[in-house]
PDB file of C-alpha atoms in Angstrom:
ATOM      1  CA  ASP A 277      -9.335   2.423 -12.106  1.00  0.00           C
ATOM      2  CA  ALA A 278      -6.216   4.579 -12.265  1.00  0.00           C
ATOM      3  CA  GLY A 279      -4.142   3.976 -15.389  1.00  0.00           C
ATOM      4  CA  ILE A 280      -1.023   2.327 -14.057  1.00  0.00           C
ATOM      5  CA  THR A 281       0.965  -0.385 -15.762  1.00  0.00           C
ATOM      6  CA  GLN A 282       4.064  -2.203 -14.642  1.00  0.00           C
ATOM      7  CA  SER A 283       6.557  -4.075 -16.758  1.00  0.00           C
ATOM      8  CA  PRO A 284       7.622  -6.763 -16.724  1.00  0.00           C
ATOM      9  CA  ARG A 285       4.955  -8.566 -14.713  1.00  0.00           C
ATOM     10  CA  HIS A 286       7.239 -11.482 -13.958  1.00  0.00           C
ATOM     11  CA  LYS A 287      11.010 -11.766 -14.061  1.00  0.00           C
ATOM     12  CA  VAL A 288      13.566 -14.347 -13.038  1.00  0.00           C
ATOM     13  CA  THR A 289      17.153 -13.181 -12.885  1.00  0.00           C
ATOM     14  CA  GLU A 290      20.464 -14.312 -11.508  1.00  0.00           C
ATOM     15  CA  THR A 291      22.321 -12.924  -8.525  1.00  0.00           C
ATOM     16  CA  GLY A 292      24.583 -10.042  -9.489  1.00  0.00           C
ATOM     17  CA  THR A 293      22.721  -8.966 -12.615  1.00  0.00           C
ATOM     18  CA  PRO A 294      21.140  -5.516 -12.980  1.00  0.00           C
ATOM     19  CA  VAL A 295      17.362  -5.325 -13.223  1.00  0.00           C
ATOM     20  CA  THR A 296      15.081  -2.434 -14.124  1.00  0.00           C
ATOM     21  CA  LEU A 297      11.364  -2.353 -13.439  1.00  0.00           C
ATOM     22  CA  ARG A 298       9.141   0.177 -15.131  1.00  0.00           C
ATOM     23  CA  CYS A 299       6.022   1.933 -13.927  1.00  0.00           C
ATOM     24  CA  HIS A 300       3.928   3.907 -16.381  1.00  0.00           C
ATOM     25  CA  GLN A 301       0.910   6.081 -15.571  1.00  0.00           C
ATOM     26  CA  THR A 302      -1.608   7.859 -17.753  1.00  0.00           C
ATOM     27  CA  GLU A 303      -3.192   9.917 -14.949  1.00  0.00           C
ATOM     28  CA  ASN A 304      -0.639  12.744 -14.814  1.00  0.00           C
ATOM     29  CA  HIS A 305      -0.365  12.329 -11.050  1.00  0.00           C
ATOM     30  CA  ARG A 306       2.456  14.142  -9.316  1.00  0.00           C
ATOM     31  CA  TYR A 307       3.548  11.470  -6.846  1.00  0.00           C
ATOM     32  CA  MET A 308       4.868   8.022  -7.696  1.00  0.00           C
ATOM     33  CA  TYR A 309       6.076   5.304  -5.367  1.00  0.00           C
ATOM     34  CA  TRP A 310       7.816   1.931  -5.384  1.00  0.00           C
ATOM     35  CA  TYR A 311       6.967  -0.612  -2.690  1.00  0.00           C
ATOM     36  CA  ARG A 312       7.919  -4.185  -2.056  1.00  0.00           C
ATOM     37  CA  GLN A 313       5.609  -6.703  -0.436  1.00  0.00           C
ATOM     38  CA  ASP A 314       6.972  -9.580   1.611  1.00  0.00           C
ATOM     39  CA  PRO A 315       5.177 -12.021   3.931  1.00  0.00           C
ATOM     40  CA  GLY A 316       4.826 -10.596   7.429  1.00  0.00           C
ATOM     41  CA  HIS A 317       5.976  -7.122   6.381  1.00  0.00           C
ATOM     42  CA  GLY A 318       3.080  -5.693   4.465  1.00  0.00           C
ATOM     43  CA  LEU A 319       4.076  -3.003   1.994  1.00  0.00           C
ATOM     44  CA  ARG A 320       7.370  -1.231   2.531  1.00  0.00           C
ATOM     45  CA  LEU A 321       8.344   1.939   0.702  1.00  0.00           C
ATOM     46  CA  ILE A 322      11.536   1.748  -1.342  1.00  0.00           C
ATOM     47  CA  HIS A 323      11.680   5.144  -3.067  1.00  0.00           C
ATOM     48  CA  TYR A 324       9.218   7.784  -4.093  1.00  0.00           C
ATOM     49  CA  SER A 325       9.040  10.762  -6.412  1.00  0.00           C
ATOM     50  CA  TYR A 326       7.305  14.094  -5.905  1.00  0.00           C
ATOM     51  CA  GLY A 327       7.977  15.400  -9.389  1.00  0.00           C
ATOM     52  CA  VAL A 328      10.142  14.975 -12.474  1.00  0.00           C
ATOM     53  CA  LYS A 329      13.726  14.408 -11.347  1.00  0.00           C
ATOM     54  CA  ASP A 330      12.651  14.778  -7.686  1.00  0.00           C
ATOM     55  CA  THR A 331      13.028  11.569  -5.736  1.00  0.00           C
ATOM     56  CA  ASP A 332      13.666  10.512  -2.159  1.00  0.00           C
ATOM     57  CA  LYS A 333      14.392   7.371  -0.192  1.00  0.00           C
ATOM     58  CA  GLY A 334      11.900   5.232   1.643  1.00  0.00           C
ATOM     59  CA  GLU A 335      12.445   2.811   4.513  1.00  0.00           C
ATOM     60  CA  VAL A 336      14.128   0.021   2.492  1.00  0.00           C
ATOM     61  CA  SER A 337      16.126   1.857  -0.175  1.00  0.00           C
ATOM     62  CA  ASP A 338      19.492   0.089   0.136  1.00  0.00           C
ATOM     63  CA  GLY A 339      20.395  -1.676  -3.112  1.00  0.00           C
ATOM     64  CA  TYR A 340      17.820   0.228  -5.157  1.00  0.00           C
ATOM     65  CA  SER A 341      17.916   3.373  -7.263  1.00  0.00           C
ATOM     66  CA  VAL A 342      15.165   5.206  -9.142  1.00  0.00           C
ATOM     67  CA  SER A 343      14.771   7.709 -11.914  1.00  0.00           C
ATOM     68  CA  ARG A 344      11.924   9.846 -13.175  1.00  0.00           C
ATOM     69  CA  SER A 345      12.684  11.757 -16.351  1.00  0.00           C
ATOM     70  CA  LYS A 346       9.044  12.131 -17.386  1.00  0.00           C
ATOM     71  CA  THR A 347       5.855  12.584 -15.389  1.00  0.00           C
ATOM     72  CA  GLU A 348       4.457   9.295 -16.609  1.00  0.00           C
ATOM     73  CA  ASP A 349       7.432   6.976 -16.008  1.00  0.00           C
ATOM     74  CA  PHE A 350       9.142   5.896 -12.793  1.00  0.00           C
ATOM     75  CA  LEU A 351      11.949   3.341 -13.053  1.00  0.00           C
ATOM     76  CA  LEU A 352      13.276   1.151 -10.256  1.00  0.00           C
ATOM     77  CA  THR A 353      16.757  -0.320 -10.732  1.00  0.00           C
ATOM     78  CA  LEU A 354      18.444  -3.061  -8.787  1.00  0.00           C
ATOM     79  CA  GLU A 355      22.102  -2.433  -9.581  1.00  0.00           C
ATOM     80  CA  SER A 356      23.222  -5.940  -8.623  1.00  0.00           C
ATOM     81  CA  ALA A 357      20.336  -8.199  -7.694  1.00  0.00           C
ATOM     82  CA  THR A 358      20.551 -10.321  -4.550  1.00  0.00           C
ATOM     83  CA  SER A 359      18.339 -13.158  -3.337  1.00  0.00           C
ATOM     84  CA  SER A 360      16.985 -10.895  -0.571  1.00  0.00           C
ATOM     85  CA  GLN A 361      15.444  -8.750  -3.299  1.00  0.00           C
ATOM     86  CA  THR A 362      13.163 -11.574  -4.376  1.00  0.00           C
ATOM     87  CA  SER A 363       9.765 -10.013  -3.784  1.00  0.00           C
ATOM     88  CA  VAL A 364       6.645  -8.593  -5.345  1.00  0.00           C
ATOM     89  CA  TYR A 365       7.114  -4.971  -6.352  1.00  0.00           C
ATOM     90  CA  PHE A 366       4.252  -2.509  -6.589  1.00  0.00           C
ATOM     91  CA  CYS A 367       4.184   0.926  -8.096  1.00  0.00           C
ATOM     92  CA  ALA A 368       1.663   3.468  -6.828  1.00  0.00           C
ATOM     93  CA  ILE A 369       0.572   6.924  -7.898  1.00  0.00           C
ATOM     94  CA  SER A 370      -1.130   9.759  -6.073  1.00  0.00           C
ATOM     95  CA  GLU A 371      -2.388  13.209  -6.929  1.00  0.00           C
ATOM     96  CA  LEU A 372      -2.436  14.544  -3.377  1.00  0.00           C
ATOM     97  CA  GLY A 373       0.165  12.383  -1.669  1.00  0.00           C
ATOM     98  CA  TYR A 374      -2.005  10.183   0.509  1.00  0.00           C
ATOM     99  CA  GLU A 375      -4.707   8.299  -1.411  1.00  0.00           C
ATOM    100  CA  GLN A 376      -2.463   6.109  -3.490  1.00  0.00           C
ATOM    101  CA  TYR A 377      -3.474   3.851  -6.366  1.00  0.00           C
ATOM    102  CA  PHE A 378      -1.484   0.756  -7.108  1.00  0.00           C
ATOM    103  CA  GLY A 379      -0.356  -1.040 -10.210  1.00  0.00           C
ATOM    104  CA  PRO A 380      -0.737  -4.803 -10.738  1.00  0.00           C
ATOM    105  CA  GLY A 381       2.715  -5.679  -9.413  1.00  0.00           C
ATOM    106  CA  THR A 382       5.903  -7.313 -10.681  1.00  0.00           C
ATOM    107  CA  ARG A 383       6.994 -10.649  -9.270  1.00  0.00           C
ATOM    108  CA  LEU A 384      10.797 -10.754  -9.215  1.00  0.00           C
ATOM    109  CA  THR A 385      12.769 -13.881  -8.433  1.00  0.00           C
ATOM    110  CA  VAL A 386      16.534 -13.682  -7.953  1.00  0.00           C
ATOM    111  CA  THR A 387      18.211 -17.094  -8.163  1.00  0.00           C
TER     112      THR A 387
ATOM    113  CA  ASP B 687       9.790  -0.608  15.090  1.00  0.00           C
ATOM    114  CA  GLN B 688       6.355  -0.996  13.562  1.00  0.00           C
ATOM    115  CA  GLN B 689       4.404   2.230  13.758  1.00  0.00           C
ATOM    116  CA  VAL B 690       1.283   0.612  12.298  1.00  0.00           C
ATOM    117  CA  LYS B 691       0.356  -2.818  13.599  1.00  0.00           C
ATOM    118  CA  GLN B 692      -2.240  -5.318  12.537  1.00  0.00           C
ATOM    119  CA  ASN B 693      -1.979  -7.931  15.243  1.00  0.00           C
ATOM    120  CA  SER B 694      -4.380 -10.451  13.745  1.00  0.00           C
ATOM    121  CA  PRO B 695      -2.859 -12.143  10.692  1.00  0.00           C
ATOM    122  CA  SER B 696      -6.162 -13.790   9.819  1.00  0.00           C
ATOM    123  CA  LEU B 697      -9.894 -13.621  10.481  1.00  0.00           C
ATOM    124  CA  SER B 698     -12.708 -15.957   9.484  1.00  0.00           C
ATOM    125  CA  VAL B 699     -16.390 -14.950   9.553  1.00  0.00           C
ATOM    126  CA  GLN B 700     -19.674 -16.330   8.305  1.00  0.00           C
ATOM    127  CA  GLU B 701     -21.350 -14.734   5.313  1.00  0.00           C
ATOM    128  CA  GLY B 702     -23.855 -12.111   6.402  1.00  0.00           C
ATOM    129  CA  ARG B 703     -22.134 -11.437   9.712  1.00  0.00           C
ATOM    130  CA  ILE B 704     -19.976  -8.469  10.648  1.00  0.00           C
ATOM    131  CA  SER B 705     -16.229  -8.489   9.977  1.00  0.00           C
ATOM    132  CA  ILE B 706     -14.109  -6.282  12.216  1.00  0.00           C
ATOM    133  CA  LEU B 707     -10.505  -5.675  11.267  1.00  0.00           C
ATOM    134  CA  ASN B 708      -8.273  -3.846  13.703  1.00  0.00           C
ATOM    135  CA  CYS B 709      -5.194  -1.674  13.467  1.00  0.00           C
ATOM    136  CA  ASP B 710      -3.105   0.002  16.177  1.00  0.00           C
ATOM    137  CA  TYR B 711      -0.624   2.801  15.698  1.00  0.00           C
ATOM    138  CA  THR B 712       2.019   4.476  17.799  1.00  0.00           C
ATOM    139  CA  ASN B 713       2.731   7.782  16.070  1.00  0.00           C
ATOM    140  CA  SER B 714       0.483  10.617  17.241  1.00  0.00           C
ATOM    141  CA  MET B 715       1.548  12.663  14.192  1.00  0.00           C
ATOM    142  CA  PHE B 716      -0.474  10.506  11.801  1.00  0.00           C
ATOM    143  CA  ASP B 717      -3.190  12.688  10.280  1.00  0.00           C
ATOM    144  CA  TYR B 718      -4.853  10.423   7.743  1.00  0.00           C
ATOM    145  CA  PHE B 719      -5.694   6.737   7.787  1.00  0.00           C
ATOM    146  CA  LEU B 720      -6.626   4.422   4.938  1.00  0.00           C
ATOM    147  CA  TRP B 721      -7.720   0.851   4.338  1.00  0.00           C
ATOM    148  CA  TYR B 722      -6.732  -1.131   1.281  1.00  0.00           C
ATOM    149  CA  LYS B 723      -7.969  -4.483   0.049  1.00  0.00           C
ATOM    150  CA  LYS B 724      -5.763  -6.883  -1.867  1.00  0.00           C
ATOM    151  CA  TYR B 725      -6.705  -9.947  -3.868  1.00  0.00           C
ATOM    152  CA  PRO B 726      -4.029 -12.512  -4.844  1.00  0.00           C
ATOM    153  CA  ALA B 727      -1.924 -11.560  -7.873  1.00  0.00           C
ATOM    154  CA  GLU B 728      -3.391  -8.034  -7.941  1.00  0.00           C
ATOM    155  CA  GLY B 729      -2.320  -4.672  -6.603  1.00  0.00           C
ATOM    156  CA  PRO B 730      -3.938  -3.252  -3.460  1.00  0.00           C
ATOM    157  CA  THR B 731      -7.084  -1.237  -4.073  1.00  0.00           C
ATOM    158  CA  PHE B 732      -8.129   1.755  -2.020  1.00  0.00           C
ATOM    159  CA  LEU B 733     -11.195   1.049   0.090  1.00  0.00           C
ATOM    160  CA  ILE B 734     -11.944   3.839   2.553  1.00  0.00           C
ATOM    161  CA  SER B 735     -10.157   6.550   4.499  1.00  0.00           C
ATOM    162  CA  ILE B 736     -10.593   8.815   7.499  1.00  0.00           C
ATOM    163  CA  SER B 737      -9.043  12.063   8.612  1.00  0.00           C
ATOM    164  CA  SER B 738      -7.683  12.311  12.130  1.00  0.00           C
ATOM    165  CA  ILE B 739     -10.216  15.045  12.896  1.00  0.00           C
ATOM    166  CA  LYS B 740     -13.080  12.579  12.483  1.00  0.00           C
ATOM    167  CA  ASP B 741     -14.037   9.463  14.398  1.00  0.00           C
ATOM    168  CA  LYS B 742     -16.163   7.680  11.816  1.00  0.00           C
ATOM    169  CA  ASN B 743     -16.497   7.431   8.069  1.00  0.00           C
ATOM    170  CA  GLU B 744     -19.005   5.258   6.256  1.00  0.00           C
ATOM    171  CA  ASP B 745     -19.224   4.064   2.655  1.00  0.00           C
ATOM    172  CA  GLY B 746     -21.879   1.495   1.941  1.00  0.00           C
ATOM    173  CA  ARG B 747     -21.079  -1.724   3.774  1.00  0.00           C
ATOM    174  CA  PHE B 748     -17.742  -0.355   4.991  1.00  0.00           C
ATOM    175  CA  THR B 749     -17.267   1.828   8.063  1.00  0.00           C
ATOM    176  CA  VAL B 750     -13.981   2.971   9.540  1.00  0.00           C
ATOM    177  CA  PHE B 751     -13.770   4.026  13.173  1.00  0.00           C
ATOM    178  CA  LEU B 752     -10.911   6.017  14.677  1.00  0.00           C
ATOM    179  CA  ASN B 753     -10.206   6.176  18.402  1.00  0.00           C
ATOM    180  CA  LYS B 754      -7.370   8.674  18.761  1.00  0.00           C
ATOM    181  CA  SER B 755      -7.009   8.348  22.515  1.00  0.00           C
ATOM    182  CA  ALA B 756      -6.424   4.617  22.127  1.00  0.00           C
ATOM    183  CA  LYS B 757      -4.510   5.039  18.839  1.00  0.00           C
ATOM    184  CA  HIS B 758      -6.787   2.430  17.337  1.00  0.00           C
ATOM    185  CA  LEU B 759      -8.435   2.107  13.952  1.00  0.00           C
ATOM    186  CA  SER B 760     -11.020  -0.450  12.888  1.00  0.00           C
ATOM    187  CA  LEU B 761     -12.808  -1.411   9.695  1.00  0.00           C
ATOM    188  CA  HIS B 762     -16.312  -2.866   9.921  1.00  0.00           C
ATOM    189  CA  ILE B 763     -17.823  -4.747   7.003  1.00  0.00           C
ATOM    190  CA  VAL B 764     -21.562  -5.382   7.296  1.00  0.00           C
ATOM    191  CA  PRO B 765     -22.853  -7.680   5.965  1.00  0.00           C
ATOM    192  CA  SER B 766     -19.794  -9.686   4.984  1.00  0.00           C
ATOM    193  CA  GLN B 767     -19.825 -11.353   1.568  1.00  0.00           C
ATOM    194  CA  PRO B 768     -17.611 -14.129   0.145  1.00  0.00           C
ATOM    195  CA  GLY B 769     -16.197 -11.603  -2.341  1.00  0.00           C
ATOM    196  CA  ASP B 770     -14.787  -9.668   0.616  1.00  0.00           C
ATOM    197  CA  SER B 771     -12.278 -12.467   1.196  1.00  0.00           C
ATOM    198  CA  ALA B 772      -8.920 -10.758   0.705  1.00  0.00           C
ATOM    199  CA  VAL B 773      -5.980  -9.305   2.599  1.00  0.00           C
ATOM    200  CA  TYR B 774      -6.722  -5.955   4.211  1.00  0.00           C
ATOM    201  CA  PHE B 775      -4.004  -3.417   4.940  1.00  0.00           C
ATOM    202  CA  CYS B 776      -4.347  -0.353   7.091  1.00  0.00           C
ATOM    203  CA  ALA B 777      -2.084   2.592   6.351  1.00  0.00           C
ATOM    204  CA  ALA B 778      -1.311   5.943   7.918  1.00  0.00           C
ATOM    205  CA  ARG B 779       0.201   9.204   6.755  1.00  0.00           C
ATOM    206  CA  VAL B 780       2.544  11.296   8.856  1.00  0.00           C
ATOM    207  CA  ASP B 781       1.211  14.860   8.981  1.00  0.00           C
ATOM    208  CA  SER B 782       1.800  16.705   5.692  1.00  0.00           C
ATOM    209  CA  SER B 783       4.154  14.099   4.246  1.00  0.00           C
ATOM    210  CA  TYR B 784       3.722  12.260   0.965  1.00  0.00           C
ATOM    211  CA  LYS B 785       4.318   8.847   2.412  1.00  0.00           C
ATOM    212  CA  LEU B 786       2.155   6.114   3.875  1.00  0.00           C
ATOM    213  CA  ILE B 787       3.170   3.538   6.436  1.00  0.00           C
ATOM    214  CA  PHE B 788       1.415   0.208   6.080  1.00  0.00           C
ATOM    215  CA  GLY B 789       0.520  -2.505   8.528  1.00  0.00           C
ATOM    216  CA  SER B 790       1.394  -6.120   7.814  1.00  0.00           C
ATOM    217  CA  GLY B 791      -2.125  -7.048   6.737  1.00  0.00           C
ATOM    218  CA  THR B 792      -5.005  -9.254   7.913  1.00  0.00           C
ATOM    219  CA  ARG B 793      -6.315 -12.063   5.731  1.00  0.00           C
ATOM    220  CA  LEU B 794     -10.117 -12.139   5.850  1.00  0.00           C
ATOM    221  CA  LEU B 795     -12.014 -15.276   4.882  1.00  0.00           C
ATOM    222  CA  VAL B 796     -15.783 -15.005   4.545  1.00  0.00           C
ATOM    223  CA  ARG B 797     -17.332 -18.471   4.637  1.00  0.00           C
ATOM    224  CA  PRO B 798     -20.503 -19.070   2.592  1.00  0.00           C
TER     225      PRO B 798
END
């Protein structure tokens, strides 16, 4: 299994508060991704990174920002959490950009 | 506008029989297709993939078929086992990009 960890694994926060989720890899893979999974929608890409300090938006990027200052870490920040951002968040990594390997997920609840 | 569609939200099969999961796509620029399996409270795990230049790829009990003219992808599991019960996602990559587009998933239940 690819070495990917996510922290925290579970979080409950209040509307309007900032939240940062962390993804850490030990595989030295170039590409890193953040997805959210919601019933009926499958996995939707939020942001992705193709190298240190190189990031781009996915299909559902509004309300989210990311940063990648080191190869191994990719942070997802919700600047001001809303109830619509209650979801399960998955980080993924890839060496070549298509076969992606996923972390265990973070369940975020915004009350 | 869903470019990758899994029209069956669920499928139930008897242990030992064949499971066939289907996926349709609309973008002719997809060049690589993948299937992922997901158990509850875990991340998706990569199962099998196929390039758009092929029409079949096999790995043990799992076979993926690609029909480009119909823009249709299927995953066959033979024989099905109770441990195969999970949600299956198909995914596709737009030619030379770094991104995948996922379907909404099909929940497979294999009955003992």
